[in-house]
Short mmCIF file of C-alpha atoms in Angstrom, two decimals:
data_model
loop_
_atom_site.label_atom_id
_atom_site.label_comp_id
_atom_site.label_asym_id
_atom_site.label_seq_id
_atom_site.Cartn_x
_atom_site.Cartn_y
_atom_site.Cartn_z
CA MET A 193 122.46 119.89 143.07
CA LEU A 194 123.04 123.32 141.59
CA THR A 195 126.81 122.92 141.75
CA ALA A 196 126.64 119.43 140.18
CA ILE A 197 124.40 120.66 137.31
CA ALA A 198 126.69 123.61 136.66
CA ILE A 199 129.82 121.48 136.67
CA GLY A 200 128.17 118.94 134.33
CA ALA A 201 127.17 121.72 131.87
CA VAL A 202 130.68 123.20 131.88
CA PHE A 203 132.31 119.77 131.50
CA GLY A 204 130.04 118.98 128.56
CA PHE A 205 130.99 122.23 126.87
CA LEU A 206 134.73 121.91 127.43
CA ASP A 207 135.13 118.17 126.78
CA PRO A 208 132.11 116.81 124.86
CA GLY A 209 133.64 113.41 124.22
CA ARG A 210 134.32 112.51 127.82
CA ALA A 211 131.20 114.29 129.05
CA ALA A 212 128.99 112.11 126.83
CA ALA A 213 130.52 109.08 128.51
CA MET A 214 129.05 110.23 131.84
CA LYS A 215 125.57 109.07 130.74
CA PRO A 216 125.69 105.92 132.96
CA LEU A 217 125.84 108.11 136.06
CA GLY A 218 122.50 109.68 135.28
CA ASP A 219 120.94 106.44 133.97
CA GLY A 220 122.10 104.56 137.04
CA PHE A 221 120.55 107.02 139.46
CA ILE A 222 117.19 106.99 137.61
CA LYS A 223 117.21 103.17 137.58
CA LEU A 224 117.85 103.07 141.31
CA VAL A 225 114.76 105.20 141.87
CA LYS A 226 112.57 103.41 139.31
CA MET A 227 113.26 100.03 140.93
CA LEU A 228 111.34 101.33 143.97
CA ILE A 229 108.42 103.07 142.24
CA ALA A 230 106.21 99.97 141.75
CA PRO A 231 106.51 98.62 145.30
CA ILE A 232 106.07 102.09 146.81
CA VAL A 233 102.94 102.78 144.75
CA PHE A 234 101.54 99.39 145.77
CA THR A 235 102.22 99.70 149.49
CA THR A 236 101.10 103.34 149.69
CA VAL A 237 97.80 102.73 147.82
CA VAL A 238 97.02 99.47 149.70
CA VAL A 239 97.57 101.02 153.16
CA GLY A 240 95.70 104.16 152.21
CA ILE A 241 92.61 102.41 150.79
CA SER A 242 92.50 99.79 153.50
CA GLN A 243 92.21 102.54 156.08
CA MET A 244 89.34 104.35 154.28
CA GLY A 245 85.90 104.52 155.79
CA ALA A 246 84.05 103.37 152.64
CA MET A 247 84.84 101.95 149.22
CA LYS A 248 83.02 104.73 147.39
CA GLN A 249 85.81 107.12 148.39
CA VAL A 250 88.10 105.40 145.88
CA GLY A 251 85.72 106.03 143.01
CA ARG A 252 85.06 109.64 144.14
CA ILE A 253 88.75 110.52 144.30
CA GLY A 254 89.44 108.80 141.00
CA LEU A 255 86.64 110.59 139.21
CA ARG A 256 87.64 114.00 140.58
CA ALA A 257 91.23 113.38 139.57
CA LEU A 258 90.31 112.48 135.96
CA ILE A 259 88.04 115.56 135.64
CA TYR A 260 90.84 117.78 137.01
CA PHE A 261 93.41 116.19 134.67
CA GLU A 262 91.37 116.74 131.54
CA ILE A 263 90.61 120.40 132.38
CA THR A 264 94.26 121.26 133.05
CA THR A 265 95.47 119.32 129.99
CA VAL A 266 93.09 121.31 127.75
CA LEU A 267 94.38 124.56 129.33
CA ALA A 268 98.02 123.48 128.80
CA LEU A 269 97.35 122.61 125.15
CA ALA A 270 95.59 125.97 124.66
CA ILE A 271 98.51 127.91 126.15
CA GLY A 272 100.93 126.10 123.84
CA VAL A 273 98.80 127.01 120.79
CA VAL A 274 98.58 130.71 121.76
CA ILE A 275 102.34 131.03 122.38
CA VAL A 276 103.39 129.28 119.20
CA ASP A 277 100.85 131.28 117.16
CA VAL A 278 102.14 134.55 118.54
CA MET A 279 105.87 133.79 118.40
CA ARG A 280 105.83 131.67 115.19
CA PRO A 281 109.26 130.15 115.85
CA GLY A 282 109.09 127.98 112.72
CA SER A 283 108.49 130.78 110.24
CA GLY A 284 111.34 131.42 107.83
CA ILE A 285 113.11 128.07 108.32
CA GLY A 286 112.01 126.73 104.94
CA PHE A 287 112.16 123.06 105.85
CA ASP A 288 112.07 120.65 102.87
CA PRO A 289 110.84 117.17 103.88
CA ALA A 290 112.47 115.62 100.78
CA THR A 291 115.96 116.44 102.07
CA ALA A 292 115.39 115.31 105.68
CA ASP A 293 117.29 112.43 107.22
CA VAL A 294 114.41 110.51 108.80
CA SER A 295 116.66 107.82 110.27
CA ALA A 296 117.08 109.97 113.41
CA VAL A 297 113.31 109.66 114.19
CA ALA A 298 112.68 106.26 112.74
CA ALA A 299 112.40 104.67 116.17
CA TYR A 300 109.74 107.14 117.28
CA THR A 301 107.65 106.98 114.10
CA GLY A 302 107.85 103.18 114.24
CA ALA A 303 106.56 103.23 117.77
CA ALA A 304 103.82 105.56 116.77
CA GLN A 305 102.63 103.11 114.09
CA GLN A 306 102.57 100.40 116.69
CA SER A 307 100.89 102.51 119.41
CA HIS A 308 97.41 101.41 120.35
CA GLY A 309 94.13 103.23 120.35
CA THR A 310 92.16 104.26 123.39
CA VAL A 311 90.39 100.94 123.85
CA GLU A 312 93.61 98.97 123.59
CA PHE A 313 95.32 101.38 126.02
CA LEU A 314 92.55 100.89 128.60
CA LEU A 315 92.75 97.10 128.18
CA ASN A 316 96.50 97.28 128.62
CA ILE A 317 96.05 98.92 132.04
CA ILE A 318 94.85 95.47 133.21
CA PRO A 319 97.98 93.36 133.87
CA ASP A 320 98.30 89.83 132.37
CA THR A 321 99.87 88.77 135.60
CA VAL A 322 100.55 90.53 138.87
CA ALA A 323 104.24 89.62 138.77
CA GLY A 324 104.47 90.91 135.21
CA ALA A 325 103.21 94.30 136.22
CA PHE A 326 105.86 94.61 138.92
CA ALA A 327 108.56 93.20 136.63
CA ARG A 328 107.85 95.72 133.94
CA GLY A 329 107.42 98.59 136.38
CA ASP A 330 104.14 99.57 134.74
CA VAL A 331 102.78 102.04 137.27
CA LEU A 332 99.13 102.00 136.01
CA GLN A 333 98.97 98.20 136.07
CA VAL A 334 100.46 98.12 139.58
CA LEU A 335 97.93 100.83 140.59
CA VAL A 336 94.97 98.74 139.35
CA PHE A 337 96.11 95.72 141.37
CA ALA A 338 96.88 97.84 144.46
CA VAL A 339 93.36 99.36 144.38
CA LEU A 340 91.76 95.91 144.17
CA PHE A 341 94.03 94.57 146.92
CA GLY A 342 93.31 97.55 149.18
CA LEU A 343 89.56 97.24 148.62
CA ALA A 344 89.77 93.53 149.53
CA LEU A 345 91.61 94.39 152.81
CA LEU A 346 89.06 97.09 153.49
CA LYS A 347 86.20 94.61 153.09
CA ALA A 348 88.01 92.02 155.27
CA GLY A 349 87.88 94.40 158.25
CA PRO A 350 89.77 93.75 161.52
CA ALA A 351 91.03 90.35 160.31
CA ALA A 352 93.30 92.15 157.80
CA ALA A 353 94.89 94.43 160.39
CA PRO A 354 98.14 92.44 160.80
CA LEU A 355 98.71 92.34 157.06
CA ILE A 356 98.01 96.07 156.73
CA SER A 357 100.48 96.76 159.49
CA LEU A 358 103.10 94.62 157.74
CA ILE A 359 102.61 96.36 154.42
CA GLY A 360 102.83 99.70 156.22
CA ALA A 361 106.20 98.67 157.72
CA VAL A 362 107.42 97.65 154.27
CA SER A 363 106.36 101.06 152.90
CA ASP A 364 108.40 102.79 155.66
CA ALA A 365 111.42 100.70 154.74
CA LEU A 366 111.09 101.53 151.03
CA PHE A 367 111.00 105.24 151.82
CA ALA A 368 114.09 104.82 153.98
CA ILE A 369 115.85 103.32 150.94
CA VAL A 370 114.72 106.31 148.86
CA GLY A 371 116.42 108.54 151.46
CA MET A 372 119.67 106.66 150.95
CA ILE A 373 119.43 106.84 147.11
CA MET A 374 118.73 110.59 147.19
CA ARG A 375 122.22 111.16 148.57
CA LEU A 376 123.44 110.17 145.09
CA ALA A 377 121.19 112.81 143.35
CA PRO A 378 124.04 115.31 142.66
CA ILE A 379 126.13 112.56 140.99
CA GLY A 380 123.17 111.54 138.82
CA ALA A 381 122.42 115.12 137.89
CA PHE A 382 126.04 115.75 136.98
CA GLY A 383 126.21 112.75 134.69
CA ALA A 384 122.87 113.52 132.97
CA MET A 385 123.71 117.15 132.37
CA ALA A 386 127.28 116.41 131.19
CA PHE A 387 125.90 113.85 128.70
CA THR A 388 123.20 116.22 127.39
CA VAL A 389 125.54 119.12 126.70
CA GLY A 390 128.39 116.85 125.50
CA ARG A 391 126.22 114.80 123.19
CA TYR A 392 124.00 117.49 121.64
CA GLY A 393 126.14 120.59 122.06
CA ILE A 394 125.24 124.16 122.91
CA GLY A 395 125.33 125.03 119.18
CA SER A 396 122.11 123.16 118.54
CA LEU A 397 120.32 125.62 120.73
CA VAL A 398 121.06 128.63 118.57
CA SER A 399 119.02 127.69 115.50
CA LEU A 400 115.99 126.57 117.45
CA GLY A 401 116.40 128.97 120.43
CA GLN A 402 113.10 130.73 119.74
CA LEU A 403 111.19 127.44 120.01
CA MET A 404 112.94 126.59 123.24
CA ALA A 405 112.21 130.07 124.67
CA GLY A 406 108.58 129.60 123.67
CA VAL A 407 108.28 126.26 125.38
CA TYR A 408 109.90 127.57 128.60
CA LEU A 409 107.67 130.66 128.51
CA ALA A 410 104.52 128.57 127.95
CA CYS A 411 105.41 126.35 130.94
CA LEU A 412 105.98 129.34 133.18
CA LEU A 413 102.66 130.86 132.10
CA PHE A 414 100.88 127.60 132.82
CA ILE A 415 102.45 127.32 136.30
CA PHE A 416 101.62 130.85 137.38
CA LEU A 417 98.44 131.63 135.42
CA VAL A 418 96.71 128.21 135.69
CA LEU A 419 98.21 126.34 138.66
CA GLY A 420 98.69 129.55 140.65
CA PRO A 421 94.95 130.43 140.86
CA LEU A 422 94.10 126.78 141.48
CA ALA A 423 96.53 126.68 144.44
CA MET A 424 95.10 130.00 145.70
CA ALA A 425 91.54 128.57 145.51
CA ALA A 426 92.71 125.53 147.48
CA GLY A 427 94.13 127.85 150.18
CA PHE A 428 97.90 127.84 149.63
CA SER A 429 100.52 129.92 147.83
CA ILE A 430 102.08 128.55 144.59
CA ILE A 431 105.31 130.45 145.29
CA LYS A 432 105.67 128.90 148.79
CA PHE A 433 104.73 125.50 147.38
CA LEU A 434 107.43 125.69 144.73
CA LYS A 435 109.97 126.58 147.43
CA TYR A 436 108.79 123.56 149.46
CA ILE A 437 109.44 121.16 146.52
CA GLY A 438 112.53 123.04 145.37
CA GLU A 439 114.90 120.09 145.93
CA GLU A 440 112.70 117.83 143.82
CA ILE A 441 112.63 120.47 141.04
CA LEU A 442 116.43 120.59 141.07
CA ILE A 443 116.68 116.79 140.80
CA VAL A 444 114.32 116.78 137.85
CA LEU A 445 116.26 119.68 136.28
CA GLY A 446 119.43 117.60 136.42
CA THR A 447 118.00 114.23 135.38
CA SER A 448 115.26 115.36 132.97
CA SER A 449 112.98 112.78 134.51
CA SER A 450 110.02 113.44 136.78
CA GLU A 451 109.99 109.78 137.72
CA SER A 452 113.31 110.35 139.59
CA VAL A 453 111.37 112.06 142.40
CA LEU A 454 108.05 110.19 142.41
CA PRO A 455 108.59 108.40 145.73
CA ARG A 456 110.01 111.50 147.33
CA ILE A 457 107.17 113.84 146.20
CA MET A 458 104.62 111.33 147.54
CA ALA A 459 106.30 111.41 150.91
CA LYS A 460 106.46 115.23 151.03
CA LEU A 461 102.82 115.63 150.00
CA GLU A 462 101.72 113.29 152.83
CA TYR A 463 103.90 115.23 155.28
CA LEU A 464 102.26 118.44 154.04
CA GLY A 465 98.86 117.19 155.09
CA CYS A 466 97.38 115.31 152.11
CA SER A 467 95.75 112.01 153.04
CA LYS A 468 97.55 108.84 152.06
CA PRO A 469 94.67 107.57 149.78
CA VAL A 470 94.64 110.79 147.78
CA VAL A 471 98.43 110.82 147.35
CA GLY A 472 98.47 107.12 146.50
CA LEU A 473 95.80 107.44 143.81
CA VAL A 474 96.40 110.87 142.31
CA VAL A 475 100.19 110.99 141.97
CA PRO A 476 100.75 107.65 140.10
CA THR A 477 97.66 108.23 137.95
CA GLY A 478 98.80 111.77 137.17
CA TYR A 479 102.18 110.50 135.95
CA SER A 480 100.32 108.93 133.01
CA PHE A 481 97.26 111.14 132.61
CA ASN A 482 98.36 114.60 133.77
CA LEU A 483 101.43 115.47 131.70
CA ASP A 484 100.92 119.20 131.40
CA GLY A 485 104.43 120.01 130.35
CA THR A 486 104.41 117.32 127.71
CA ALA A 487 101.05 118.59 126.39
CA ILE A 488 102.54 122.09 125.94
CA TYR A 489 105.65 120.72 124.21
CA MET A 490 103.59 118.42 121.86
CA THR A 491 101.33 121.31 120.78
CA MET A 492 104.16 123.66 120.14
CA GLY A 493 106.30 121.02 118.46
CA LEU A 494 103.54 120.02 116.03
CA MET A 495 102.76 123.65 115.08
CA PHE A 496 106.46 124.48 114.82
CA VAL A 497 106.91 121.66 112.25
CA ALA A 498 103.87 123.00 110.35
CA GLN A 499 105.26 126.56 110.32
CA ALA A 500 108.75 125.38 109.27
CA SER A 501 107.21 123.36 106.46
CA GLY A 502 105.17 126.29 105.20
CA VAL A 503 101.82 124.75 106.22
CA ASP A 504 99.25 127.19 107.52
CA LEU A 505 96.74 125.48 109.79
CA THR A 506 93.22 126.85 109.94
CA LEU A 507 91.49 127.46 113.32
CA GLY A 508 89.41 124.33 112.69
CA GLN A 509 92.58 122.27 112.06
CA GLU A 510 94.16 123.62 115.23
CA LEU A 511 91.10 122.70 117.28
CA GLY A 512 91.09 119.25 115.69
CA MET A 513 94.73 118.91 116.56
CA LEU A 514 93.94 119.63 120.20
CA ALA A 515 91.25 117.01 120.20
CA VAL A 516 93.60 114.43 118.66
CA LEU A 517 96.37 115.29 121.17
CA LEU A 518 93.99 114.76 124.09
CA VAL A 519 93.56 111.13 122.89
CA THR A 520 97.01 110.33 121.62
CA SER A 521 98.75 111.71 124.70
CA LYS A 522 96.93 109.10 126.83
CA GLY A 523 97.56 106.23 124.33
CA ALA A 524 101.28 106.85 124.29
CA ALA A 525 101.67 107.62 127.99
CA ALA A 526 103.52 104.36 128.78
CA VAL A 527 105.69 104.38 125.65
CA THR A 528 109.39 105.33 125.88
CA GLY A 529 109.96 108.73 124.30
CA SER A 530 106.24 109.40 124.50
CA GLY A 531 106.62 113.05 123.46
CA PHE A 532 108.05 112.15 120.04
CA VAL A 533 105.79 109.11 119.68
CA THR A 534 102.68 111.20 120.34
CA LEU A 535 103.86 113.84 117.94
CA ALA A 536 104.37 111.22 115.21
CA ALA A 537 100.97 109.66 115.91
CA THR A 538 99.28 113.07 115.76
CA LEU A 539 101.05 114.08 112.59
CA ALA A 540 99.76 110.88 111.02
CA ALA A 541 96.23 112.25 111.59
CA PHE A 542 97.24 115.49 109.79
CA PRO A 543 98.92 114.40 106.54
CA THR A 544 99.35 117.99 105.44
CA VAL A 545 102.09 118.33 108.06
CA PRO A 546 105.16 116.11 107.15
CA VAL A 547 106.29 113.61 109.80
CA ALA A 548 109.83 114.11 108.55
CA GLY A 549 109.69 117.51 110.22
CA LEU A 550 110.38 115.79 113.55
CA THR A 551 114.03 115.75 112.52
CA LEU A 552 114.11 119.45 113.30
CA LEU A 553 113.41 118.75 116.95
CA VAL A 554 115.90 115.93 117.61
CA GLY A 555 118.81 118.20 118.49
CA VAL A 556 116.97 120.27 121.07
CA ASP A 557 114.43 117.81 122.40
CA ARG A 558 116.71 116.85 125.28
CA PHE A 559 117.19 120.49 126.27
CA MET A 560 113.41 121.05 126.41
CA SER A 561 112.83 117.85 128.39
CA GLU A 562 113.76 119.67 131.59
CA ALA A 563 110.88 122.14 131.15
CA ARG A 564 108.48 119.32 130.32
CA ALA A 565 109.51 117.19 133.31
CA ILE A 566 109.50 120.07 135.82
CA THR A 567 106.05 121.24 134.66
CA ASN A 568 104.74 117.66 134.88
CA LEU A 569 106.11 117.37 138.40
CA ILE A 570 104.61 120.67 139.58
CA GLY A 571 101.34 119.96 137.84
CA ASN A 572 100.90 116.59 139.62
CA ALA A 573 101.96 117.96 142.97
CA VAL A 574 99.48 120.86 142.71
CA ALA A 575 96.82 118.45 141.46
CA THR A 576 97.20 116.29 144.54
CA MET A 577 96.84 119.33 146.85
CA VAL A 578 93.81 120.62 145.04
CA ILE A 579 92.00 117.30 144.86
CA ALA A 580 92.81 116.62 148.53
CA ARG A 581 91.25 119.97 149.45
CA TRP A 582 88.32 119.26 147.13
CA ASP A 583 87.81 115.91 148.87
CA GLY A 584 88.20 117.30 152.36
CA ALA A 585 91.36 115.26 152.79
CA LEU A 586 93.85 118.10 153.23
CA ASP A 587 94.99 119.39 156.64
CA LEU A 588 95.15 122.99 155.51
CA ASP A 589 96.44 124.40 158.81
CA ARG A 590 99.32 121.96 158.74
CA ALA A 591 100.07 122.71 155.11
CA ARG A 592 100.10 126.48 155.64
CA ALA A 593 102.35 126.17 158.68
CA ILE A 594 104.87 124.03 156.87
CA LEU A 595 104.84 126.23 153.77
CA ASP A 596 105.42 129.27 155.99
CA GLY A 597 108.44 127.54 157.53
CA GLU A 598 106.80 127.07 160.94
CA PRO A 599 106.56 123.87 163.00
CA PRO A 600 103.45 121.93 161.94
CA PRO A 601 100.57 121.68 164.43
CA VAL A 602 100.76 118.61 166.68
CA THR A 603 98.16 116.04 165.66
CA GLU A 604 96.00 113.94 167.97
CA VAL A 605 98.02 110.89 167.06
CA GLU A 606 101.30 112.63 167.95
CA VAL A 607 99.81 113.77 171.29
CA THR A 608 98.77 110.20 172.04
CA LEU A 609 102.23 108.87 171.21
CA VAL A 610 103.86 111.44 173.54
CA THR A 611 101.41 110.57 176.32
CA ILE A 612 102.20 106.85 175.95
CA SER A 613 105.97 107.45 175.95
CA ASP A 614 105.69 109.61 179.05
#
């Protein structure tokens, strides 16, 4: 993966034209993974819920996840505000909205005007048809149907055992396919990185390098100052955990998409000792509601535009901006290019900051997407571990052994299987 990313970056620098043509390699790899996300979420959640002891566990896990998501999102937004206030990367740019070419961001501002409010977003979580949810690959809609289906099987009791066993076998087959696709990850990372450097060029990083440095710094601070203590409180080391999911981080670095590793991270969290119901509920929900990296980027992007335009926001306006971002980030979660869409929607609530200022971010947005996606991935993985520990659904001894590089403790199920085979 590292070699492929490096070769892609060098190729993009030396031959931008041909490198930009490598985009289908990255897009193709991501599409291969995305085609499996909806069925994997469905089978994982259904099997996990159907094996629960009581229906109230679903509500408890969901409530704890949402509380956790909101707290960490607020902290991510706050870190973004502090960093951008201290560094002030937009000061001195002297941006004039009247001279901006808004055609580059027209698609995003148009989507922001069409984006729905909170009520419409919540209603949209309910699919019109089950087949439509799977066809569109809408993770939240698939999750809603999977929860209902799993609860129905749980209520059916022993009569549903053959169907649960079949769905479990289908889940195993889907993860086997993921294993095959992941062999293509270096090719996908090469294509995506070559396209990014070839299309946008290294030169675009120079003028906005301070903003990029601020975003990466804010993401690192969030990981080690927020997620680190949370991981410690849950009983594991954030450093060892990052090493454990290192391959997934590299894939996201190359593809700029956290979705490219969603099935894989679910499997690794289960192997680490998190219960299947927690993994099945928290990870897919977090991919829409727990976007810590995106929250940091949106805060810094909005204030960067304000600084570049010569607009000084008061403390009250900054707090109001945080409140609006908490809402708009959820409403645009399922929209393509959600970072830009959410920025446009938030700027609409603050007319003193020109929407045309988004043109400043177009050239470097792709280069900052890696930081956003990696932070989102780490945030959701840590969230799953913390919530599993909170719910008493984490095998901490197993997790610590695996993170330390030792063989995991043999479970009662594994002992039974060995006894039967003997």
